[in-house]
Short mmCIF file of C-alpha atoms and ligand atoms in Angstrom, two decimals:
data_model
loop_
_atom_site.label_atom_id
_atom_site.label_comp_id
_atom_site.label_asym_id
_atom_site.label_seq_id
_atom_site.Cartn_x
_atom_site.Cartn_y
_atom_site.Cartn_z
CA UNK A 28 8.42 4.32 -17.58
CA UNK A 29 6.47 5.95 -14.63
CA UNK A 30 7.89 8.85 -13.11
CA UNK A 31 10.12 8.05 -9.09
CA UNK A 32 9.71 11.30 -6.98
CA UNK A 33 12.01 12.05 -3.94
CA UNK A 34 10.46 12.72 -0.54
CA UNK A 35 10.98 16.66 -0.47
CA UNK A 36 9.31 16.83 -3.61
CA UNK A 37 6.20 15.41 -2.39
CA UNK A 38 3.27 18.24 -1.08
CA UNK A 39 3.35 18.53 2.64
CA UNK A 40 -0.08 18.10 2.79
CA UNK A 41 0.38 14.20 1.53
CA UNK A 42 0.01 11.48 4.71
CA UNK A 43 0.56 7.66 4.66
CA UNK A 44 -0.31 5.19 7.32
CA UNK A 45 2.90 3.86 8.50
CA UNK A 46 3.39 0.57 9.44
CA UNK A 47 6.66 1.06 11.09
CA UNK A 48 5.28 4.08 13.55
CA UNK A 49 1.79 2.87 12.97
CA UNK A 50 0.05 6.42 12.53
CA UNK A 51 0.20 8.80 9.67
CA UNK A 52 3.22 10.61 8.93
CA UNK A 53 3.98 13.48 6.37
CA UNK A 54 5.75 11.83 3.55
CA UNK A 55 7.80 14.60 3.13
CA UNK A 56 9.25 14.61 6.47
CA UNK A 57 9.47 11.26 7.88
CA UNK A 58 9.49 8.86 4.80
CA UNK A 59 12.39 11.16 3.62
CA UNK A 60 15.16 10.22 5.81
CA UNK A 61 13.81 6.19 6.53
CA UNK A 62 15.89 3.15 5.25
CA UNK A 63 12.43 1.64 3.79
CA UNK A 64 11.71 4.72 1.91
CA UNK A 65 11.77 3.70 -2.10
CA UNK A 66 10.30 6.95 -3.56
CA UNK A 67 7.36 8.17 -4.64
CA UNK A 68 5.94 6.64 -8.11
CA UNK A 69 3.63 8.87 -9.97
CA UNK A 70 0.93 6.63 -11.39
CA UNK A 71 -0.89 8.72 -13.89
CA UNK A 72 0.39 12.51 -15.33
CA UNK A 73 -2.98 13.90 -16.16
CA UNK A 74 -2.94 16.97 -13.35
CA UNK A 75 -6.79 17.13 -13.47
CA UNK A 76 -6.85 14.11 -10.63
CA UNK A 77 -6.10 15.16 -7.10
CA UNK A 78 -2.04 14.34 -6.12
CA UNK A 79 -2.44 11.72 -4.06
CA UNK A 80 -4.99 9.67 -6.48
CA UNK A 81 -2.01 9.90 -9.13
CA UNK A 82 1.24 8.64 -7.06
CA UNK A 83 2.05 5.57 -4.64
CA UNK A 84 4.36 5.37 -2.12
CA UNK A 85 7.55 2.68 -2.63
CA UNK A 86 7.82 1.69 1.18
CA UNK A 87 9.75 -2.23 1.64
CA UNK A 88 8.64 -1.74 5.63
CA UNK A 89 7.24 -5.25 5.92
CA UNK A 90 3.75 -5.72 6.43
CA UNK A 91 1.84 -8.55 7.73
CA UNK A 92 -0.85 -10.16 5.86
CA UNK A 93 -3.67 -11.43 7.17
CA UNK A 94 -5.27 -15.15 5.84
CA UNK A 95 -8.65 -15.51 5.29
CA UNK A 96 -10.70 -18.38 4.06
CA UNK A 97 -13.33 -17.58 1.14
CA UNK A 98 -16.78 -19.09 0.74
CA UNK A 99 -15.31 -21.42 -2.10
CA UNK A 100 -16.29 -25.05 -0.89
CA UNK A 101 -13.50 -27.28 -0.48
CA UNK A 102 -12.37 -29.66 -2.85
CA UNK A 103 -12.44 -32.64 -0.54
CA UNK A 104 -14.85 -35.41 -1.51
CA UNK A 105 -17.27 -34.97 1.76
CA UNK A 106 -17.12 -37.97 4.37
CA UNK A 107 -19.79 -39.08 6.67
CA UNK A 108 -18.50 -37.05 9.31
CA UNK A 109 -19.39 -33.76 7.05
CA UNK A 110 -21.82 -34.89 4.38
CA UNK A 111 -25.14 -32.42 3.96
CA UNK A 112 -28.14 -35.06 4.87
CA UNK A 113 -31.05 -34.58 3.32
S1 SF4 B 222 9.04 4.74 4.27
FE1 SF4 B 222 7.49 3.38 5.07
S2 SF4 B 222 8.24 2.77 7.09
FE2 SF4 B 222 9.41 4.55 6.47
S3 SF4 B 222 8.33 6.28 7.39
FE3 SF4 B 222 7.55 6.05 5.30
S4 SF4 B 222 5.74 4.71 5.47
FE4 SF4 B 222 6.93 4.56 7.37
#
């Protein structure tokens, strides 16, 4: 079971983009006393990595996701209307 930091034990150096105040705030400072902040997970233990490769935020603020369409063709027999001539 991964490791669940508290806010004042994260480096005040360490920033997340915030989608409630939609800018970067110091983890430390402003994720600590918000109602969406879940903790810090650390990821991976091995110290070599830089800090903020090793841990994830646990924010429930929630986001929006954007739909996209990929380049997979449709499954839709094609009609007249759409059929590739020639
Ligand atoms: S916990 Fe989430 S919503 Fe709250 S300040 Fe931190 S990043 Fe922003």
């Amino acid at each position: 079971m991964s490791n669940i930091l508290k806010a004042k034990e994260v480096p005040p150096a360490i920033i997340v983009n915030c989608p409630f105040h939609q800018m970067g705030v110091q983890v430390c400072k402003t994720c600590g006393g918000c109602k969406h902040f879940k903790g810090v997970q650390e990821l991976n233990p091995h110290t070599q990595y830089p800090w903020e490769q090793r841990h994830l935020v646990l924010c429930d603020y929630p986001r929006k996701l954007q739909v996209m369409r990929t380049g997979v063709p449709s499954t839709k027999k094609p009609t007249v209307a759409n059929a590739r001539v020639g």
